[in-house]
GROMACS .gro file of C-alpha atoms in nm:
model
  387
    1MET     CA    1   2.266  -0.261  -0.273
    2ASP     CA    2   2.268   0.010  -0.538
    3ARG     CA    3   1.949   0.197  -0.608
    4VAL     CA    4   1.865   0.342  -0.947
    5ALA     CA    5   1.745   0.701  -0.958
    6ARG     CA    6   1.455   0.756  -1.196
    7PRO     CA    7   1.452   1.118  -1.314
    8ARG     CA    8   1.119   1.281  -1.383
    9ARG     CA    9   1.057   1.248  -1.753
   10ARG     CA   10   0.827   1.542  -1.812
   11SER     CA   11   0.686   1.846  -1.639
   12VAL     CA   12   0.328   1.865  -1.521
   13GLY     CA   13   0.262   2.134  -1.779
   14LEU     CA   14   0.384   1.919  -2.066
   15LEU     CA   15   0.176   1.626  -1.947
   16VAL     CA   16  -0.139   1.836  -1.917
   17SER     CA   17  -0.078   1.980  -2.263
   18ALA     CA   18  -0.028   1.635  -2.410
   19LEU     CA   19  -0.346   1.507  -2.251
   20ALA     CA   20  -0.542   1.807  -2.371
   21LEU     CA   21  -0.412   1.759  -2.725
   22GLY     CA   22  -0.501   1.389  -2.706
   23GLY     CA   23  -0.854   1.482  -2.602
   24LEU     CA   24  -0.890   1.724  -2.893
   25LEU     CA   25  -0.769   1.465  -3.141
   26ALA     CA   26  -1.008   1.208  -2.999
   27GLY     CA   27  -1.291   1.457  -3.031
   28CYS     CA   28  -1.206   1.506  -3.397
   29GLY     CA   29  -1.286   1.143  -3.469
   30SER     CA   30  -0.944   0.982  -3.500
   31ASP     CA   31  -0.956   0.638  -3.661
   32ASP     CA   32  -0.666   0.517  -3.447
   33GLU     CA   33  -0.856   0.326  -3.179
   34GLY     CA   34  -0.532   0.216  -3.012
   35SER     CA   35  -0.427   0.574  -2.934
   36ALA     CA   36  -0.699   0.628  -2.676
   37ALA     CA   37  -0.678   0.553  -2.307
   38PRO     CA   38  -0.903   0.272  -2.182
   39THR     CA   39  -1.263   0.381  -2.151
   40SER     CA   40  -1.465   0.361  -1.832
   41ASP     CA   41  -1.666   0.079  -1.991
   42GLU     CA   42  -1.346  -0.114  -2.067
   43VAL     CA   43  -1.227  -0.079  -1.709
   44GLN     CA   44  -1.570  -0.185  -1.586
   45ALA     CA   45  -1.554  -0.493  -1.807
   46ALA     CA   46  -1.217  -0.581  -1.656
   47LEU     CA   47  -1.361  -0.554  -1.305
   48ASP     CA   48  -1.656  -0.770  -1.407
   49ALA     CA   49  -1.416  -1.029  -1.551
   50ALA     CA   50  -1.230  -1.047  -1.218
   51VAL     CA   51  -1.558  -1.100  -1.033
   52GLU     CA   52  -1.663  -1.364  -1.283
   53ALA     CA   53  -1.331  -1.538  -1.216
   54GLY     CA   54  -1.390  -1.547  -0.841
   55ALA     CA   55  -1.345  -1.207  -0.675
   56PRO     CA   56  -1.651  -1.143  -0.452
   57GLY     CA   57  -1.637  -0.766  -0.497
   58ILE     CA   58  -1.408  -0.489  -0.622
   59ALA     CA   59  -1.410  -0.117  -0.553
   60LEU     CA   60  -1.204   0.121  -0.767
   61GLU     CA   61  -1.137   0.493  -0.751
   62ILE     CA   62  -0.976   0.655  -1.056
   63ARG     CA   63  -0.860   1.016  -1.075
   64GLY     CA   64  -0.733   1.123  -1.413
   65PRO     CA   65  -0.804   1.325  -1.728
   66ALA     CA   66  -1.173   1.224  -1.719
   67GLY     CA   67  -1.214   1.341  -1.360
   68ASP     CA   68  -1.298   1.134  -1.054
   69GLU     CA   69  -1.467   0.798  -1.110
   70PHE     CA   70  -1.585   0.530  -0.869
   71LEU     CA   71  -1.647   0.188  -1.023
   72THR     CA   72  -1.754  -0.135  -0.857
   73SER     CA   73  -1.834  -0.492  -0.946
   74GLY     CA   74  -1.967  -0.774  -0.732
   75TYR     CA   75  -2.078  -0.730  -0.375
   76ALA     CA   76  -1.974  -0.577  -0.044
   77ALA     CA   77  -2.154  -0.868   0.124
   78VAL     CA   78  -2.206  -1.185  -0.078
   79GLU     CA   79  -2.476  -1.323   0.148
   80SER     CA   80  -2.705  -1.021   0.116
   81GLN     CA   81  -2.574  -0.922  -0.230
   82GLU     CA   82  -2.525  -0.564  -0.114
   83ALA     CA   83  -2.351  -0.341  -0.365
   84ILE     CA   84  -2.028  -0.166  -0.263
   85ASP     CA   85  -2.084   0.193  -0.154
   86PRO     CA   86  -1.812   0.462  -0.191
   87GLY     CA   87  -1.821   0.525   0.184
   88GLU     CA   88  -1.749   0.168   0.285
   89ARG     CA   89  -1.411   0.108   0.440
   90PHE     CA   90  -1.161  -0.170   0.386
   91ARG     CA   91  -0.849  -0.290   0.564
   92ILE     CA   92  -0.573  -0.160   0.338
   93ALA     CA   93  -0.300  -0.364   0.509
   94SER     CA   94   0.053  -0.298   0.381
   95VAL     CA   95  -0.051   0.015   0.193
   96THR     CA   96   0.002   0.150   0.547
   97LYS     CA   97   0.377   0.125   0.483
   98SER     CA   98   0.367   0.420   0.243
   99PHE     CA   99   0.199   0.631   0.511
  100THR     CA  100   0.468   0.531   0.761
  101ALA     CA  101   0.740   0.611   0.510
  102THR     CA  102   0.586   0.955   0.457
  103VAL     CA  103   0.620   1.034   0.828
  104VAL     CA  104   0.981   0.910   0.827
  105MET     CA  105   1.073   1.117   0.522
  106GLN     CA  106   0.919   1.427   0.677
  107LEU     CA  107   1.143   1.371   0.979
  108VAL     CA  108   1.438   1.330   0.741
  109ALA     CA  109   1.350   1.664   0.581
  110GLU     CA  110   1.340   1.820   0.929
  111ASP     CA  111   1.687   1.678   1.010
  112GLU     CA  112   1.542   1.475   1.295
  113ILE     CA  113   1.644   1.151   1.121
  114ALA     CA  114   1.896   1.067   0.848
  115LEU     CA  115   1.859   0.770   0.616
  116GLY     CA  116   2.205   0.656   0.726
  117ASP     CA  117   2.121   0.664   1.097
  118THR     CA  118   2.129   0.322   1.259
  119VAL     CA  119   1.866   0.166   1.480
  120SER     CA  120   2.109   0.164   1.774
  121GLU     CA  121   2.169   0.538   1.734
  122LEU     CA  122   1.799   0.629   1.720
  123ALA     CA  123   1.645   0.368   1.948
  124PRO     CA  124   1.912   0.201   2.163
  125GLY     CA  125   1.824  -0.154   2.261
  126LEU     CA  126   1.541  -0.192   2.009
  127LEU     CA  127   1.727  -0.462   1.812
  128ALA     CA  128   1.979  -0.665   2.006
  129ALA     CA  129   2.133  -0.821   1.695
  130GLY     CA  130   2.049  -0.575   1.417
  131GLY     CA  131   2.144  -0.244   1.571
  132GLU     CA  132   2.358  -0.138   1.273
  133ILE     CA  133   2.065  -0.159   1.031
  134THR     CA  134   1.990   0.188   0.894
  135VAL     CA  135   1.665   0.377   0.845
  136GLY     CA  136   1.712   0.367   0.469
  137GLN     CA  137   1.754  -0.011   0.477
  138LEU     CA  138   1.434  -0.049   0.682
  139LEU     CA  139   1.242   0.171   0.437
  140GLY     CA  140   1.373  -0.017   0.135
  141HIS     CA  141   1.346  -0.374   0.271
  142THR     CA  142   1.719  -0.430   0.241
  143SER     CA  143   1.773  -0.462   0.617
  144GLY     CA  144   1.783  -0.841   0.646
  145LEU     CA  145   1.559  -0.813   0.952
  146PRO     CA  146   1.371  -1.145   0.981
  147GLU     CA  147   0.997  -1.148   0.917
  148TYR     CA  148   0.812  -1.170   1.249
  149THR     CA  149   0.495  -1.295   1.083
  150LYS     CA  150   0.679  -1.617   0.997
  151THR     CA  151   0.778  -1.697   1.354
  152ASP     CA  152   0.610  -1.969   1.556
  153ALA     CA  153   0.561  -1.727   1.845
  154PHE     CA  154   0.359  -1.488   1.630
  155ALA     CA  155   0.156  -1.768   1.472
  156GLU     CA  156   0.067  -1.912   1.810
  157ARG     CA  157  -0.038  -1.583   1.963
  158ALA     CA  158  -0.216  -1.440   1.661
  159GLY     CA  159  -0.379  -1.774   1.584
  160ALA     CA  160  -0.520  -1.785   1.936
  161GLY     CA  161  -0.681  -1.443   1.885
  162LYS     CA  162  -0.470  -1.280   2.156
  163SER     CA  163  -0.378  -0.915   2.175
  164LEU     CA  164  -0.036  -0.806   2.054
  165THR     CA  165   0.177  -0.497   2.086
  166PRO     CA  166   0.433  -0.362   1.837
  167GLU     CA  167   0.706  -0.423   2.094
  168GLN     CA  168   0.599  -0.784   2.131
  169VAL     CA  169   0.593  -0.862   1.759
  170LEU     CA  170   0.930  -0.701   1.695
  171GLY     CA  171   1.057  -0.886   2.000
  172PHE     CA  172   0.992  -1.214   1.820
  173VAL     CA  173   1.292  -1.135   1.594
  174ALA     CA  174   1.484  -0.868   1.787
  175ASP     CA  175   1.749  -1.112   1.907
  176ASP     CA  176   1.796  -1.280   1.569
  177GLU     CA  177   2.088  -1.197   1.346
  178PRO     CA  178   1.995  -1.033   1.013
  179GLU     CA  179   1.929  -1.292   0.745
  180PHE     CA  180   2.187  -1.127   0.520
  181GLU     CA  181   2.432  -0.838   0.542
  182PRO     CA  182   2.216  -0.524   0.569
  183GLY     CA  183   2.207  -0.339   0.240
  184SER     CA  184   2.329  -0.633   0.031
  185GLN     CA  185   1.994  -0.757  -0.105
  186TYR     CA  186   1.618  -0.706  -0.107
  187ALA     CA  187   1.372  -0.905   0.105
  188TYR     CA  188   1.024  -0.778   0.188
  189SER     CA  189   0.964  -0.781   0.565
  190ASP     CA  190   0.685  -0.644   0.783
  191SER     CA  191   0.936  -0.625   1.068
  192ASP     CA  192   1.102  -0.329   0.896
  193ASN     CA  193   0.800  -0.105   0.943
  194ILE     CA  194   0.733  -0.209   1.300
  195ALA     CA  195   1.088  -0.093   1.373
  196LEU     CA  196   1.026   0.232   1.186
  197GLY     CA  197   0.709   0.301   1.384
  198LEU     CA  198   0.896   0.253   1.713
  199ILE     CA  199   1.178   0.477   1.588
  200ILE     CA  200   0.923   0.748   1.507
  201GLU     CA  201   0.796   0.727   1.863
  202GLU     CA  202   1.148   0.738   2.009
  203VAL     CA  203   1.255   1.038   1.800
  204THR     CA  204   0.939   1.247   1.837
  205GLY     CA  205   0.835   1.151   2.188
  206ASN     CA  206   0.480   1.104   2.056
  207SER     CA  207   0.277   0.800   1.961
  208PHE     CA  208   0.302   0.675   1.606
  209GLU     CA  209  -0.073   0.721   1.568
  210SER     CA  210  -0.060   1.088   1.672
  211GLU     CA  211   0.230   1.161   1.436
  212LEU     CA  212   0.050   0.986   1.151
  213ASN     CA  213  -0.268   1.181   1.215
  214ALA     CA  214  -0.097   1.519   1.255
  215ARG     CA  215   0.142   1.484   0.962
  216VAL     CA  216  -0.060   1.296   0.700
  217ILE     CA  217  -0.421   1.206   0.771
  218GLU     CA  218  -0.549   1.540   0.901
  219PRO     CA  219  -0.359   1.774   0.663
  220LEU     CA  220  -0.485   1.575   0.363
  221GLY     CA  221  -0.842   1.559   0.493
  222LEU     CA  222  -0.851   1.178   0.487
  223GLU     CA  223  -1.160   1.160   0.705
  224GLN     CA  224  -1.230   0.792   0.647
  225THR     CA  225  -0.877   0.678   0.724
  226GLU     CA  226  -0.769   0.562   1.069
  227LEU     CA  227  -0.521   0.335   1.239
  228ALA     CA  228  -0.703   0.031   1.373
  229THR     CA  229  -0.619  -0.029   1.738
  230SER     CA  230  -0.876  -0.293   1.839
  231PHE     CA  231  -1.044  -0.604   1.708
  232ASP     CA  232  -1.349  -0.394   1.614
  233PHE     CA  233  -1.397  -0.299   1.247
  234PRO     CA  234  -1.571   0.040   1.233
  235GLU     CA  235  -1.885   0.072   1.022
  236PRO     CA  236  -1.956   0.110   0.741
  237HIS     CA  237  -1.730  -0.157   0.595
  238ALA     CA  238  -1.732  -0.426   0.331
  239GLN     CA  239  -1.720  -0.790   0.431
  240GLY     CA  240  -1.391  -0.970   0.374
  241TYR     CA  241  -1.366  -1.324   0.235
  242GLN     CA  242  -1.098  -1.585   0.192
  243TYR     CA  243  -1.080  -1.895  -0.025
  244ASP     CA  244  -1.003  -2.214   0.163
  245PRO     CA  245  -0.697  -2.362  -0.015
  246ASP     CA  246  -0.821  -2.718   0.038
  247SER     CA  247  -1.195  -2.700  -0.031
  248GLY     CA  248  -1.196  -2.395  -0.255
  249GLU     CA  249  -1.493  -2.262  -0.058
  250LEU     CA  250  -1.537  -1.890   0.008
  251GLU     CA  251  -1.536  -1.808   0.380
  252ASP     CA  252  -1.633  -1.481   0.551
  253VAL     CA  253  -1.332  -1.382   0.763
  254THR     CA  254  -1.436  -1.025   0.840
  255ASP     CA  255  -1.461  -1.086   1.212
  256ALA     CA  256  -1.156  -1.310   1.246
  257ARG     CA  257  -0.984  -1.243   1.579
  258ILE     CA  258  -0.668  -1.083   1.446
  259ASP     CA  259  -0.534  -0.793   1.648
  260PRO     CA  260  -0.439  -0.506   1.414
  261ASN     CA  261  -0.187  -0.386   1.674
  262GLY     CA  262   0.020  -0.678   1.554
  263ALA     CA  263   0.042  -0.506   1.214
  264TRP     CA  264   0.047  -0.144   1.339
  265ALA     CA  265   0.283   0.077   1.134
  266SER     CA  266   0.322  -0.208   0.887
  267GLY     CA  267  -0.043  -0.273   0.803
  268ALA     CA  268  -0.318  -0.156   1.039
  269LEU     CA  269  -0.483   0.127   0.845
  270ILE     CA  270  -0.851   0.126   0.751
  271SER     CA  271  -0.957   0.349   0.464
  272THR     CA  272  -1.166   0.399   0.150
  273PRO     CA  273  -1.056   0.388  -0.214
  274ALA     CA  274  -1.112   0.764  -0.241
  275ASP     CA  275  -0.887   0.841   0.056
  276VAL     CA  276  -0.612   0.608  -0.064
  277SER     CA  277  -0.621   0.757  -0.413
  278SER     CA  278  -0.601   1.107  -0.262
  279PHE     CA  279  -0.305   1.011  -0.047
  280PHE     CA  280  -0.093   0.879  -0.334
  281ALA     CA  281  -0.184   1.174  -0.555
  282ALA     CA  282  -0.066   1.407  -0.276
  283LEU     CA  283   0.249   1.207  -0.204
  284LEU     CA  284   0.365   1.188  -0.566
  285GLY     CA  285   0.246   1.541  -0.626
  286GLY     CA  286   0.491   1.670  -0.364
  287GLU     CA  287   0.228   1.789  -0.117
  288VAL     CA  288   0.347   1.595   0.188
  289VAL     CA  289   0.715   1.515   0.129
  290PRO     CA  290   0.969   1.771  -0.005
  291PRO     CA  291   1.114   1.710  -0.355
  292GLU     CA  292   1.456   1.595  -0.230
  293GLN     CA  293   1.306   1.326  -0.009
  294LEU     CA  294   1.053   1.225  -0.273
  295GLU     CA  295   1.337   1.170  -0.520
  296GLU     CA  296   1.504   0.944  -0.264
  297MET     CA  297   1.182   0.746  -0.224
  298ILE     CA  298   1.166   0.665  -0.595
  299GLU     CA  299   1.524   0.538  -0.628
  300THR     CA  300   1.469   0.168  -0.679
  301VAL     CA  301   1.605  -0.184  -0.675
  302PRO     CA  302   1.427  -0.488  -0.824
  303GLY     CA  303   1.172  -0.608  -0.574
  304ALA     CA  304   0.801  -0.669  -0.521
  305GLY     CA  305   0.557  -0.624  -0.237
  306SER     CA  306   0.310  -0.875  -0.102
  307PRO     CA  307   0.108  -0.920  -0.316
  308ALA     CA  308   0.301  -0.807  -0.622
  309GLY     CA  309   0.167  -0.521  -0.826
  310PRO     CA  310   0.105  -0.509  -1.201
  311GLY     CA  311   0.382  -0.517  -1.460
  312THR     CA  312   0.749  -0.502  -1.361
  313ASN     CA  313   0.796  -0.433  -0.991
  314ASN     CA  314   1.073  -0.218  -0.845
  315ALA     CA  315   1.114  -0.127  -0.478
  316GLY     CA  316   1.182   0.224  -0.357
  317LEU     CA  317   1.170   0.358  -0.002
  318GLY     CA  318   0.823   0.281   0.131
  319ILE     CA  319   0.683   0.274  -0.220
  320PHE     CA  320   0.699   0.058  -0.533
  321GLY     CA  321   0.735   0.153  -0.897
  322TRP     CA  322   0.532  -0.053  -1.145
  323GLU     CA  323   0.633  -0.040  -1.510
  324ILE     CA  324   0.322  -0.122  -1.710
  325SER     CA  325   0.232  -0.110  -2.078
  326CYS     CA  326   0.136   0.259  -2.073
  327GLY     CA  327   0.408   0.398  -1.848
  328GLU     CA  328   0.487   0.385  -1.479
  329VAL     CA  329   0.293   0.435  -1.157
  330TRP     CA  330   0.406   0.445  -0.795
  331GLY     CA  331   0.232   0.307  -0.491
  332HIS     CA  332   0.188   0.008  -0.262
  333THR     CA  333  -0.013  -0.310  -0.234
  334GLY     CA  334  -0.154  -0.477   0.074
  335SER     CA  335  -0.308  -0.803   0.188
  336TRP     CA  336  -0.506  -0.873   0.505
  337PRO     CA  337  -0.727  -1.180   0.548
  338GLY     CA  338  -1.030  -1.089   0.339
  339PHE     CA  339  -0.887  -0.778   0.172
  340ARG     CA  340  -0.640  -0.715  -0.112
  341SER     CA  341  -0.555  -0.354  -0.190
  342LEU     CA  342  -0.354  -0.133  -0.422
  343GLY     CA  343  -0.299   0.242  -0.426
  344ALA     CA  344  -0.093   0.420  -0.691
  345ALA     CA  345  -0.030   0.749  -0.867
  346SER     CA  346   0.160   0.883  -1.165
  347GLU     CA  347   0.504   1.024  -1.100
  348ASP     CA  348   0.363   1.377  -1.092
  349GLY     CA  349   0.054   1.285  -0.890
  350GLU     CA  350  -0.184   1.404  -1.162
  351GLY     CA  351  -0.341   1.060  -1.205
  352SER     CA  352  -0.413   0.811  -0.928
  353ILE     CA  353  -0.605   0.494  -0.853
  354SER     CA  354  -0.702   0.280  -0.559
  355MET     CA  355  -0.847  -0.070  -0.592
  356VAL     CA  356  -0.966  -0.304  -0.319
  357VAL     CA  357  -1.082  -0.663  -0.362
  358ASN     CA  358  -1.269  -0.805  -0.065
  359ALA     CA  359  -1.104  -1.148  -0.079
  360THR     CA  360  -0.767  -1.314  -0.042
  361ASP     CA  361  -0.625  -1.644  -0.167
  362LEU     CA  362  -0.811  -1.589  -0.494
  363PRO     CA  363  -0.809  -1.855  -0.766
  364ASP     CA  364  -0.525  -1.810  -1.015
  365GLU     CA  365  -0.761  -1.691  -1.289
  366ALA     CA  366  -0.902  -1.424  -1.059
  367GLN     CA  367  -0.552  -1.318  -0.950
  368GLU     CA  368  -0.455  -1.257  -1.312
  369ALA     CA  369  -0.782  -1.079  -1.384
  370VAL     CA  370  -0.723  -0.843  -1.090
  371LEU     CA  371  -0.374  -0.756  -1.218
  372ASP     CA  372  -0.517  -0.692  -1.565
  373ALA     CA  373  -0.783  -0.463  -1.416
  374GLN     CA  374  -0.521  -0.277  -1.213
  375GLU     CA  375  -0.314  -0.208  -1.523
  376LEU     CA  376  -0.615  -0.098  -1.729
  377ALA     CA  377  -0.731   0.135  -1.450
  378ALA     CA  378  -0.380   0.282  -1.414
  379CYS     CA  379  -0.362   0.350  -1.787
  380ARG     CA  380  -0.697   0.530  -1.769
  381ALA     CA  381  -0.562   0.740  -1.481
  382LEU     CA  382  -0.253   0.821  -1.688
  383GLY     CA  383  -0.465   0.902  -1.993
  384ARG     CA  384  -0.263   0.665  -2.208
  385PRO     CA  385  -0.348   0.355  -2.413
  386ALA     CA  386  -0.285   0.015  -2.260
  387GLY     CA  387  -0.049  -0.193  -2.471
   0.00000   0.00000   0.00000
């Protein structure tokens, strides 16, 4: 499946100059209201609209021309009506995939792995039926590897609140033939990243968690970010809620017995909006992955994550590009029972956002309101007007 390279459209210097000029013009009292980026009040109103539509609480970190901003609406805990604090952590779910991809691309840069290497070459016996799937196909969700979360075996074990290991969950699909010829089409699959995590361990001889910490979390100073390895949810954290599809009632699912080891390299990270925003700013800014590998990450095919992000979605390697009214941002979304997340940055890393909603299965009106708020926040981070 052909990927489309997206060349960088402007240098950091040109972007900074343009933003500075825009600020000067705004300060001179321009009558063109539409030329300004969304204000903090406008973004706040969008968050409030999403809460009014049914989101229990939203936390948002924006880093852009106006500096760092933390905005919230609703509650961290509906029952006590506690406000959301910047230090509270959330389950960021599949946003984890971008962290995993960062480790893989570092290993590519070090010539320890090549994107064309197959699973059978790097981790013999890991996939009985999909051994010819490549690293690049796993990163880009073009592998055809079946989704383990859709298997009866996973549903039965996870639903019973039992512990899981990465080897077990990948084992649910390891003997299955790929659902299509690897590389021929796009299909989002959590199985891809479980395989990548196990490949990282095989190649480095170290645990995935230790490689993630040493290569990404510690160098970037992400002190509130950690890989969950038990049922316990470290404090402080927001409560997570889910709408019952039948009754429409909001249920607290924070303490649901779901073993994060079953998500592991695909979705087990816990973090804060500030840490997630910092990570994507560093990734797109070239601080953790060399330019050659970063360019490979942002070559895309049409495809969306789960949940989809704002605007037009395109899938890269461990990252998505979202074309919105004011430009393009790059990042990942995530969904864990009770938590819906998004982290993104501009193509040069100068602007970034992270938004977490502490609920899943939101009403349709709230879903749309969240997407609208994501786009408005991204445009503020870019310093450009929303269209």
